[in-house]
Short mmCIF file of C-alpha atoms (C1' of nucleotides) in Angstrom, two decimals:
data_model
loop_
_atom_site.label_atom_id
_atom_site.label_comp_id
_atom_site.label_asym_id
_atom_site.label_seq_id
_atom_site.Cartn_x
_atom_site.Cartn_y
_atom_site.Cartn_z
CA UNK A 1 27.96 146.43 86.44
CA UNK A 2 29.27 146.22 90.00
CA UNK A 3 29.44 142.48 90.52
CA UNK A 4 31.22 141.92 87.27
CA UNK A 5 33.98 144.27 88.27
CA UNK A 6 34.27 142.39 91.52
CA UNK A 7 34.83 139.06 89.89
CA UNK A 8 37.32 140.56 87.49
CA UNK A 9 39.27 141.99 90.45
CA UNK A 10 38.91 138.76 92.29
CA UNK A 11 40.51 136.89 89.40
CA UNK A 12 43.37 139.39 89.17
CA UNK A 13 44.13 139.30 92.89
CA UNK A 14 44.04 135.56 93.32
CA UNK A 15 45.91 134.98 90.10
CA UNK A 16 48.58 137.40 91.24
CA UNK A 17 49.04 135.51 94.47
CA UNK A 18 49.33 132.20 92.66
CA UNK A 19 51.75 133.54 90.13
CA UNK A 20 53.81 135.21 92.84
CA UNK A 21 54.26 131.82 94.47
CA UNK A 22 54.37 129.43 91.51
CA UNK A 23 55.45 131.55 88.56
CA UNK A 24 53.45 132.61 85.56
CA UNK A 25 54.11 129.62 83.26
CA UNK A 26 53.40 127.05 85.91
CA UNK A 27 50.17 128.69 86.99
CA UNK A 28 47.52 127.36 84.61
CA UNK A 29 44.25 129.06 83.86
CA UNK A 30 42.64 125.99 85.39
CA UNK A 31 44.63 126.62 88.58
CA UNK A 32 43.24 130.13 88.71
CA UNK A 33 39.70 128.94 88.09
CA UNK A 34 40.02 126.33 90.87
CA UNK A 35 41.18 128.79 93.48
CA UNK A 36 38.83 131.57 92.46
CA UNK A 37 35.83 129.32 91.96
CA UNK A 38 35.21 131.17 88.73
CA UNK A 39 34.26 129.28 85.60
CA UNK A 40 36.04 129.35 82.30
CA UNK A 41 33.20 131.20 80.71
CA UNK A 42 33.52 133.98 83.22
CA UNK A 43 37.32 134.11 82.94
CA UNK A 44 37.32 134.41 79.13
CA UNK A 45 34.49 136.90 79.32
CA UNK A 46 36.77 139.22 81.23
CA UNK A 47 40.09 138.47 79.51
CA UNK A 48 40.83 137.75 75.88
CA UNK A 49 43.54 135.28 76.91
CA UNK A 50 45.98 134.42 79.69
CA UNK A 51 48.55 136.93 78.64
CA UNK A 52 46.04 139.78 78.66
CA UNK A 53 45.28 138.84 82.19
CA UNK A 54 49.01 138.85 83.02
CA UNK A 55 49.39 142.33 81.67
CA UNK A 56 46.31 143.39 83.62
CA UNK A 57 47.85 142.01 86.82
CA UNK A 58 50.95 144.17 86.29
CA UNK A 59 48.95 147.29 85.44
CA UNK A 60 46.08 146.98 87.87
CA UNK A 61 47.58 145.13 90.86
CA UNK A 62 51.35 145.66 90.79
CA UNK A 63 51.46 149.25 89.58
CA UNK A 64 49.27 150.66 92.33
CA UNK A 65 51.18 148.72 94.99
CA UNK A 66 54.46 149.99 93.50
CA UNK A 67 53.26 153.53 94.03
CA UNK A 68 52.13 152.86 97.59
CA UNK A 69 55.09 150.82 98.77
CA UNK A 70 58.00 151.96 96.61
CA UNK A 71 57.36 155.52 95.60
CA UNK A 72 55.35 157.37 98.22
CA UNK A 73 57.76 156.41 101.00
CA UNK A 74 60.58 158.06 99.07
CA UNK A 75 58.67 161.31 98.83
CA UNK A 76 57.71 161.60 102.42
CA UNK A 77 61.05 162.22 103.98
CA UNK A 78 63.41 165.13 103.55
CA UNK A 79 66.65 163.32 104.07
CA UNK A 80 67.13 160.96 101.09
CA UNK A 81 69.68 158.82 102.82
CA UNK A 82 67.13 158.09 105.52
CA UNK A 83 64.31 157.75 103.02
CA UNK A 84 66.09 155.20 100.86
CA UNK A 85 67.37 153.16 103.76
CA UNK A 86 64.01 153.11 105.53
CA UNK A 87 62.36 152.09 102.26
CA UNK A 88 64.62 149.17 101.53
CA UNK A 89 64.69 148.08 105.13
CA UNK A 90 60.95 148.09 105.23
CA UNK A 91 60.62 146.22 101.91
CA UNK A 92 62.97 143.50 103.05
CA UNK A 93 62.27 143.15 106.74
CA UNK A 94 58.81 144.52 107.50
CA UNK A 95 56.60 144.21 104.49
CA UNK A 96 54.19 141.39 105.23
CA UNK A 97 53.21 140.76 101.69
CA UNK A 98 56.64 140.32 100.12
CA UNK A 99 57.79 136.87 101.19
CA UNK A 100 61.50 136.00 101.23
CA UNK A 101 61.03 132.66 99.49
CA UNK A 102 59.07 134.09 96.60
CA UNK A 103 61.28 137.09 95.84
CA UNK A 104 60.22 140.30 94.21
CA UNK A 105 57.08 139.92 92.07
CA UNK A 106 58.30 142.32 89.44
CA UNK A 107 61.71 140.70 89.20
CA UNK A 108 60.09 137.25 89.03
CA UNK A 109 57.94 138.37 86.14
CA UNK A 110 60.96 139.94 84.42
CA UNK A 111 63.09 136.88 84.71
CA UNK A 112 60.36 134.68 83.49
CA UNK A 113 58.91 136.65 80.66
CA UNK A 114 61.79 138.73 79.30
CA UNK A 115 62.93 138.80 76.61
CA UNK A 116 60.62 136.52 74.75
CA UNK A 117 57.42 138.32 75.53
CA UNK A 118 57.74 141.94 74.53
CA UNK A 119 54.37 143.06 75.96
CA UNK A 120 55.36 141.98 79.43
CA UNK A 121 58.86 143.40 79.03
CA UNK A 122 57.49 146.79 78.09
CA UNK A 123 55.02 147.05 80.96
CA UNK A 124 57.62 145.83 83.45
CA UNK A 125 60.14 148.28 82.11
CA UNK A 126 57.69 151.09 82.77
CA UNK A 127 57.40 149.94 86.35
CA UNK A 128 61.13 149.92 86.81
CA UNK A 129 61.59 153.32 85.17
CA UNK A 130 58.95 154.79 87.41
CA UNK A 131 60.80 153.72 90.57
CA UNK A 132 64.11 154.76 89.04
CA UNK A 133 62.77 158.24 88.19
CA UNK A 134 61.45 158.91 91.66
CA UNK A 135 64.63 157.73 93.31
CA UNK A 136 66.70 160.02 91.07
CA UNK A 137 64.48 162.89 92.09
CA UNK A 138 64.89 162.00 95.74
CA UNK A 139 68.67 162.07 95.44
CA UNK A 140 68.70 165.29 93.45
CA UNK A 141 66.54 166.86 96.11
CA UNK A 142 68.98 165.60 98.71
CA UNK A 143 71.84 167.26 96.84
CA UNK A 144 70.05 170.55 96.92
CA UNK A 145 69.31 170.25 100.59
CA UNK A 146 72.95 169.36 101.33
CA UNK A 147 72.24 165.88 102.55
CA UNK A 148 74.30 164.47 99.70
CA UNK A 149 77.52 165.54 98.04
CA UNK A 150 77.22 167.64 94.92
CA UNK A 151 79.49 165.37 92.86
CA UNK A 152 77.26 162.34 93.34
CA UNK A 153 75.61 161.16 90.16
CA UNK A 154 71.97 160.53 90.96
CA UNK A 155 71.23 158.10 88.20
CA UNK A 156 74.31 156.03 88.82
CA UNK A 157 73.52 155.77 92.46
CA UNK A 158 69.91 154.88 91.76
CA UNK A 159 70.85 152.07 89.35
CA UNK A 160 73.28 150.83 91.91
CA UNK A 161 70.77 150.75 94.69
CA UNK A 162 67.86 149.27 92.77
CA UNK A 163 70.12 146.58 91.36
CA UNK A 164 71.28 145.74 94.83
CA UNK A 165 67.67 145.43 95.98
CA UNK A 166 66.77 143.05 93.16
CA UNK A 167 69.88 141.05 93.70
CA UNK A 168 69.53 140.58 97.40
CA UNK A 169 66.01 139.35 96.87
CA UNK A 170 67.51 136.72 94.63
CA UNK A 171 69.78 135.73 97.47
CA UNK A 172 66.82 135.59 99.76
CA UNK A 173 65.06 133.17 97.43
CA UNK A 174 68.09 130.89 97.43
CA UNK A 175 68.62 130.81 101.17
CA UNK A 176 64.95 131.27 102.11
CA UNK A 177 65.77 133.32 105.14
CA UNK A 178 65.62 137.02 105.95
CA UNK A 179 68.97 136.69 107.68
CA UNK A 180 70.87 137.29 104.43
CA UNK A 181 69.17 140.66 104.28
CA UNK A 182 70.89 141.93 107.44
CA UNK A 183 74.50 142.14 106.25
CA UNK A 184 73.24 143.55 103.00
CA UNK A 185 71.32 146.28 104.83
CA UNK A 186 74.35 147.12 106.98
CA UNK A 187 76.48 147.59 103.88
CA UNK A 188 73.74 149.58 102.19
CA UNK A 189 73.85 151.94 105.15
CA UNK A 190 77.67 152.25 104.84
CA UNK A 191 77.31 152.92 101.13
CA UNK A 192 74.59 155.56 101.58
CA UNK A 193 76.75 157.37 104.17
CA UNK A 194 79.62 157.40 101.72
CA UNK A 195 77.43 159.66 99.63
CA UNK A 196 77.06 162.34 102.31
CA UNK B 1 81.88 104.41 75.93
CA UNK B 2 83.24 107.44 74.11
CA UNK B 3 80.38 108.26 71.74
CA UNK B 4 77.74 107.88 74.44
CA UNK B 5 79.53 110.47 76.60
CA UNK B 6 79.63 112.72 73.56
CA UNK B 7 75.90 112.65 72.96
CA UNK B 8 75.26 113.18 76.65
CA UNK B 9 77.44 116.24 76.65
CA UNK B 10 75.88 117.37 73.37
CA UNK B 11 72.47 117.23 74.95
CA UNK B 12 73.61 119.13 78.01
CA UNK B 13 75.27 121.92 76.03
CA UNK B 14 72.53 122.48 73.53
CA UNK B 15 69.89 122.20 76.23
CA UNK B 16 71.72 124.79 78.28
CA UNK B 17 71.77 127.19 75.37
CA UNK B 18 68.06 126.73 74.72
CA UNK B 19 67.20 127.12 78.40
CA UNK B 20 69.40 130.24 78.65
CA UNK B 21 67.41 131.84 75.89
CA UNK B 22 63.91 130.50 76.45
CA UNK B 23 63.78 129.48 80.08
CA UNK B 24 63.56 126.04 81.59
CA UNK B 25 59.80 125.59 81.64
CA UNK B 26 59.25 126.76 78.12
CA UNK B 27 62.02 124.59 76.70
CA UNK B 28 60.34 121.25 76.07
CA UNK B 29 62.17 117.99 75.85
CA UNK B 30 61.01 117.82 72.21
CA UNK B 31 62.65 121.22 71.57
CA UNK B 32 65.89 119.79 72.85
CA UNK B 33 65.53 116.65 70.74
CA UNK B 34 64.84 118.78 67.66
CA UNK B 35 67.93 120.93 68.01
CA UNK B 36 70.24 118.14 69.07
CA UNK B 37 68.93 115.64 66.52
CA UNK B 38 68.85 113.14 69.34
CA UNK B 39 65.94 110.78 69.70
CA UNK B 40 63.74 110.37 72.72
CA UNK B 41 65.12 106.94 73.38
CA UNK B 42 68.63 108.31 73.57
CA UNK B 43 67.60 111.24 75.79
CA UNK B 44 65.82 109.04 78.35
CA UNK B 45 68.63 106.59 78.26
CA UNK B 46 70.95 109.28 79.53
CA UNK B 47 68.56 111.10 81.89
CA UNK B 48 65.90 109.72 84.15
CA UNK B 49 63.71 112.75 83.50
CA UNK B 50 63.87 116.41 82.49
CA UNK B 51 64.69 117.70 85.96
CA UNK B 52 67.66 115.34 86.30
CA UNK B 53 68.97 116.85 83.10
CA UNK B 54 68.43 120.31 84.53
CA UNK B 55 70.45 119.49 87.61
CA UNK B 56 73.16 117.97 85.38
CA UNK B 57 73.27 121.22 83.41
CA UNK B 58 73.97 123.18 86.53
CA UNK B 59 76.55 120.77 87.85
CA UNK B 60 78.32 119.82 84.64
CA UNK B 61 78.00 122.92 82.49
CA UNK B 62 77.43 125.94 84.72
CA UNK B 63 79.67 124.98 87.64
CA UNK B 64 82.84 124.59 85.59
CA UNK B 65 82.10 127.86 83.77
CA UNK B 66 81.54 129.54 87.09
CA UNK B 67 84.99 128.55 88.18
CA UNK B 68 86.61 129.75 84.98
CA UNK B 69 84.74 132.99 84.54
CA UNK B 70 83.78 134.05 88.10
CA UNK B 71 86.35 132.60 90.45
CA UNK B 72 89.73 132.23 88.82
CA UNK B 73 89.76 135.90 87.76
CA UNK B 74 89.35 136.96 91.36
CA UNK B 75 92.38 134.93 92.41
CA UNK B 76 94.74 136.14 89.74
CA UNK B 77 95.12 139.74 90.86
CA UNK B 78 96.68 141.11 94.00
CA UNK B 79 94.57 144.24 94.37
CA UNK B 80 91.01 143.12 95.16
CA UNK B 81 89.47 146.44 94.11
CA UNK B 82 90.99 145.98 90.69
CA UNK B 83 90.16 142.30 90.60
CA UNK B 84 86.52 142.76 91.44
CA UNK B 85 86.02 145.68 89.11
CA UNK B 86 87.78 143.94 86.23
CA UNK B 87 85.69 140.80 86.85
CA UNK B 88 82.33 142.57 86.87
CA UNK B 89 83.33 144.77 83.95
CA UNK B 90 84.39 141.75 81.95
CA UNK B 91 81.22 139.80 82.78
CA UNK B 92 78.98 142.68 81.77
CA UNK B 93 80.80 144.18 78.81
CA UNK B 94 83.17 141.70 77.36
CA UNK B 95 81.98 138.22 77.94
CA UNK B 96 80.68 137.00 74.59
CA UNK B 97 78.65 134.18 75.94
CA UNK B 98 76.56 136.15 78.45
CA UNK B 99 74.02 138.11 76.40
CA UNK B 100 72.33 141.17 77.82
CA UNK B 101 68.84 140.15 76.78
CA UNK B 102 69.06 136.70 78.36
CA UNK B 103 70.47 137.81 81.74
CA UNK B 104 72.52 135.70 84.09
CA UNK B 105 71.94 131.96 83.59
CA UNK B 106 72.17 131.19 87.29
CA UNK B 107 69.86 133.97 88.24
CA UNK B 108 67.38 132.89 85.54
CA UNK B 109 67.29 129.43 86.91
CA UNK B 110 66.93 130.71 90.46
CA UNK B 111 64.02 132.95 89.61
CA UNK B 112 62.31 130.27 87.63
CA UNK B 113 62.79 127.20 89.87
CA UNK B 114 63.04 128.62 93.38
CA UNK B 115 61.41 127.96 95.76
CA UNK B 116 59.15 125.29 94.40
CA UNK B 117 61.90 122.91 93.29
CA UNK B 118 64.23 122.23 96.20
CA UNK B 119 66.72 120.20 94.21
CA UNK B 120 67.40 123.15 91.94
CA UNK B 121 67.45 125.59 94.77
CA UNK B 122 70.08 123.58 96.63
CA UNK B 123 72.46 123.18 93.68
CA UNK B 124 72.05 126.87 92.74
CA UNK B 125 72.72 127.89 96.33
CA UNK B 126 75.97 125.99 96.22
CA UNK B 127 76.94 127.91 93.14
CA UNK B 128 76.26 131.22 94.76
CA UNK B 129 78.01 130.28 97.98
CA UNK B 130 81.07 129.30 96.05
CA UNK B 131 81.32 132.67 94.39
CA UNK B 132 80.53 134.40 97.64
CA UNK B 133 83.27 132.48 99.51
CA UNK B 134 85.96 133.34 97.01
CA UNK B 135 85.02 137.01 96.92
CA UNK B 136 85.13 137.13 100.70
CA UNK B 137 88.62 135.60 100.60
CA UNK B 138 89.64 138.13 97.95
CA UNK B 139 88.55 141.02 100.14
CA UNK B 140 90.14 139.61 103.25
CA UNK B 141 93.43 139.20 101.31
CA UNK B 142 93.05 142.83 100.26
CA UNK B 143 92.67 143.91 103.85
CA UNK B 144 95.87 142.15 104.82
CA UNK B 145 97.74 143.69 101.89
CA UNK B 146 96.42 147.18 102.81
CA UNK B 147 94.42 147.62 99.65
CA UNK B 148 91.27 147.82 101.72
CA UNK B 149 90.41 149.40 105.07
CA UNK B 150 90.53 147.14 108.09
CA UNK B 151 87.06 148.04 109.30
CA UNK B 152 85.47 146.82 106.08
CA UNK B 153 83.27 143.78 106.58
CA UNK B 154 84.12 141.38 103.80
CA UNK B 155 80.92 139.42 103.81
CA UNK B 156 78.74 142.49 103.84
CA UNK B 157 80.65 143.91 100.91
CA UNK B 158 80.49 140.61 99.03
CA UNK B 159 76.73 140.33 99.40
CA UNK B 160 76.39 143.93 98.33
CA UNK B 161 78.46 143.44 95.22
CA UNK B 162 76.99 140.14 94.08
CA UNK B 163 73.52 141.48 94.64
CA UNK B 164 74.30 144.48 92.53
CA UNK B 165 75.59 142.23 89.74
CA UNK B 166 72.48 140.11 89.73
CA UNK B 167 70.29 143.13 89.84
CA UNK B 168 71.90 145.03 87.04
CA UNK B 169 71.59 141.97 84.86
CA UNK B 170 67.89 142.19 85.55
CA UNK B 171 67.92 145.76 84.32
CA UNK B 172 69.81 144.69 81.27
CA UNK B 173 67.12 142.16 80.43
CA UNK B 174 64.45 144.85 80.73
CA UNK B 175 66.16 147.40 78.59
CA UNK B 176 67.98 144.98 76.37
CA UNK B 177 71.00 147.16 76.03
CA UNK B 178 74.47 147.14 77.52
CA UNK B 179 74.24 150.87 78.03
CA UNK B 180 72.52 150.50 81.42
CA UNK B 181 75.63 148.69 82.51
CA UNK B 182 77.85 151.74 82.15
CA UNK B 183 76.46 154.01 84.88
CA UNK B 184 76.28 150.95 87.13
CA UNK B 185 79.89 150.16 86.53
CA UNK B 186 80.92 153.80 87.20
CA UNK B 187 79.13 153.70 90.57
CA UNK B 188 80.61 150.29 91.33
CA UNK B 189 84.03 151.84 90.86
CA UNK B 190 83.11 154.71 93.23
CA UNK B 191 81.87 152.26 95.78
CA UNK B 192 84.92 150.08 95.61
CA UNK B 193 87.16 153.10 96.08
CA UNK B 194 85.17 154.05 99.14
CA UNK B 195 86.49 150.80 100.64
CA UNK B 196 90.14 151.79 100.30
"C1'" DT C 1 84.14 87.19 63.78
"C1'" DG C 2 80.47 86.60 67.13
"C1'" DC C 3 77.88 88.20 70.58
"C1'" DA C 4 76.40 90.55 74.80
"C1'" DG C 5 75.55 94.67 76.73
"C1'" DA C 6 75.39 99.44 75.78
"C1'" DT C 7 73.02 102.97 72.91
"C1'" DA C 8 69.51 104.59 70.23
"C1'" DA C 9 65.16 104.62 67.37
"C1'" DT C 10 60.06 104.27 67.04
"C1'" DA C 11 55.56 104.44 68.37
"C1'" DC C 12 52.55 105.35 71.72
"C1'" DT C 13 49.92 107.18 76.03
"C1'" DA C 14 47.60 109.75 79.56
"C1'" DA C 15 47.39 114.14 81.46
"C1'" DC C 16 47.28 118.81 80.80
"C1'" DC C 17 47.39 123.07 78.28
"C1'" DG C 18 44.93 127.40 76.48
"C1'" DG C 19 41.12 128.45 74.13
"C1'" DT C 20 36.18 128.23 71.90
"C1'" DA C 21 31.28 127.50 70.94
"C1'" DT C 22 27.01 127.26 72.89
"C1'" DT C 23 23.74 127.61 76.26
"C1'" DT C 24 22.04 129.36 80.61
"C1'" DT C 25 21.44 132.68 84.19
"C1'" DT C 26 21.67 137.18 86.09
"C1'" DT C 27 21.14 142.13 86.05
"C1'" DA C 28 19.89 146.76 84.86
"C1'" DT C 29 16.34 149.48 82.77
"C1'" DG C 30 12.04 150.83 80.26
"C1'" DC D 1 7.32 142.93 85.19
"C1'" DA D 2 9.10 142.21 80.53
"C1'" DT D 3 13.16 142.15 78.02
"C1'" DA D 4 17.59 142.75 76.10
"C1'" DA D 5 22.10 142.77 77.05
"C1'" DA D 6 25.67 141.56 80.31
"C1'" DA D 7 27.76 137.96 82.82
"C1'" DA D 8 28.58 133.23 83.80
"C1'" DA D 9 28.16 128.13 83.26
"C1'" DT D 10 29.08 123.84 80.60
"C1'" DA D 11 30.98 120.94 77.49
"C1'" DC D 12 34.20 120.29 74.36
"C1'" DC D 13 38.57 120.51 71.11
"C1'" DG D 14 43.15 120.22 69.02
"C1'" DG D 15 47.74 120.59 70.29
"C1'" DT D 16 51.50 119.77 73.40
"C1'" DT D 17 53.62 117.96 77.35
"C1'" DA D 18 56.76 114.58 79.89
"C1'" DG D 19 57.39 110.06 80.03
"C1'" DT D 20 57.26 104.71 78.68
"C1'" DA D 21 57.41 100.22 76.44
"C1'" DT D 22 59.24 97.89 72.79
"C1'" DT D 23 62.26 97.04 69.31
"C1'" DA D 24 66.39 97.81 66.69
"C1'" DT D 25 71.17 98.85 66.06
"C1'" DC D 26 75.61 99.69 67.25
"C1'" DT D 27 80.33 98.91 69.74
"C1'" DG D 28 83.93 96.96 72.23
"C1'" DC D 29 86.00 92.91 73.45
"C1'" DA D 30 86.91 87.41 73.69
#
DNA sequence: TGCAGATAATACTAACCGGTATTTTTTATG
DNA sequence: CATAAAAAATACCGGTTAGTATTATCTGCA
C-alpha cells in the first residue's frame, strides 16, 4: 500500500514540473513516463486518463502549495498592507520554485485549459476563489484594526491586486527577467499606501 | 496576385478566430483547412509551416488591431485618467470581438507559447512594449498638463495598469462572466484618481 | 489566344498521440 | 510459505498530427 502511493505521488510531482515548464498539451504521457521511469501500465493503473491526472495535480500538488505560499502568509501578520506586500514581494522575488520564465502555474493552466475544459476550469476557479476569500478577510480585518480606510471596498481591492499579480507574471514570461517585477512592486506599495 | 492575397488573408483571419477560441496547440492545420475550405496545398504554398502562420497572425492580424483598439484611443483624449479608464472599460465591457470566456488573445498566446518558442515570445514582447510605450507617453503628457501628480512614475503606473488588465481577463476566463470586471473597473477608477 | 509562372488540389507518410488488453511481478496477509 | 489481490510491465492499436511530393488548374500578360 505504501509504495504504490509513492509512485502515484512521484508521477504527480514530476508531471507537474514538466507541465509547469512545457504546458499541459505539449507534455505527453510518454514524456511523463520517460522522466519518471514509470511504465504505462503503472500510469494507467493510477489514473483513468491524462485529464484525471491533470485534475489530481491541481488538487493534490497545487492546492496544498497554494495554502502554504499564498494563504498562510496573509494570516500571519496583523497589518494587511504589510502582509499583502510581503506576500507578493516574496512570490515574485524570493520564491525559488516559481520561475520567471514559466509564469504562475495556476495562470498557465487557466490560460491553456479554459474555457474548453470545464473540469479544469472549475477546479482552478476554486483555487482562485480561495485566495480571493482570504485576501478579502485580510483587508476587512485591516479595516477593523484601523490599518485601512473604512470606505475601502475589500473585494474590489482584492480583485485589483490578484489581477495585477497574474498580469505581472505574464510580463515576466515575456521579458524573462525579474527586473520587470521591481517597478511593479514599487507601484503596488504606492497603491497599498493609498488605502491607508 | 489579388486572389492569392485574399486566400492568405482568409487563412490568417479564420485561423486567428479558431486559435482565439481553442488555443494554438489544439487548433490543427486540418481544423483551419476545414473551416477555411482551403486545401493543404494552398496552405503550405502560403506558409512554410504552422509556426510561420502563427507569427504572421500576430504581425498581420493582431498588431494592426492593437493599434486601433489599444493605442489610438489613448492618444485621442487630453486627460490621461479619462483616456485610460475609457480604454480599459471599453476593452472589457464594450468591445464585441474580445469575448470574456476566451480572454485576451495576446495573453493567451503568451501563456501558451512562452518561453519555449522564442520567435513567438519576441513578437509578443514587441506588442506589449508598444502598448506600454504609448501608455507611458500618455501619462507623461498628463503630468505636463497637470492632470497627474508630478511625483508619479509613469512606467511603474503603466506596468501596474497593464498587469491588472491582463490579470482581470484571466479572472474573466475563470468565471466566464463580465460581472467580475465591474468591481475591478471601480477600483481601477479609484486607483487612477489617486494619481491626480 | 497561348503559355509560363503562380496557385491550388490530391494523395501520401512517418512520427506521435492517448489509451487498452494482456501478462508478469510484487506485496500484504492468512 | 501459500495465495490472492494489488501494482507494474509489455506490446500493441487506431486516430491524428504536421508536413511533403506530385500533379493539376488557374491567371495575367505578350
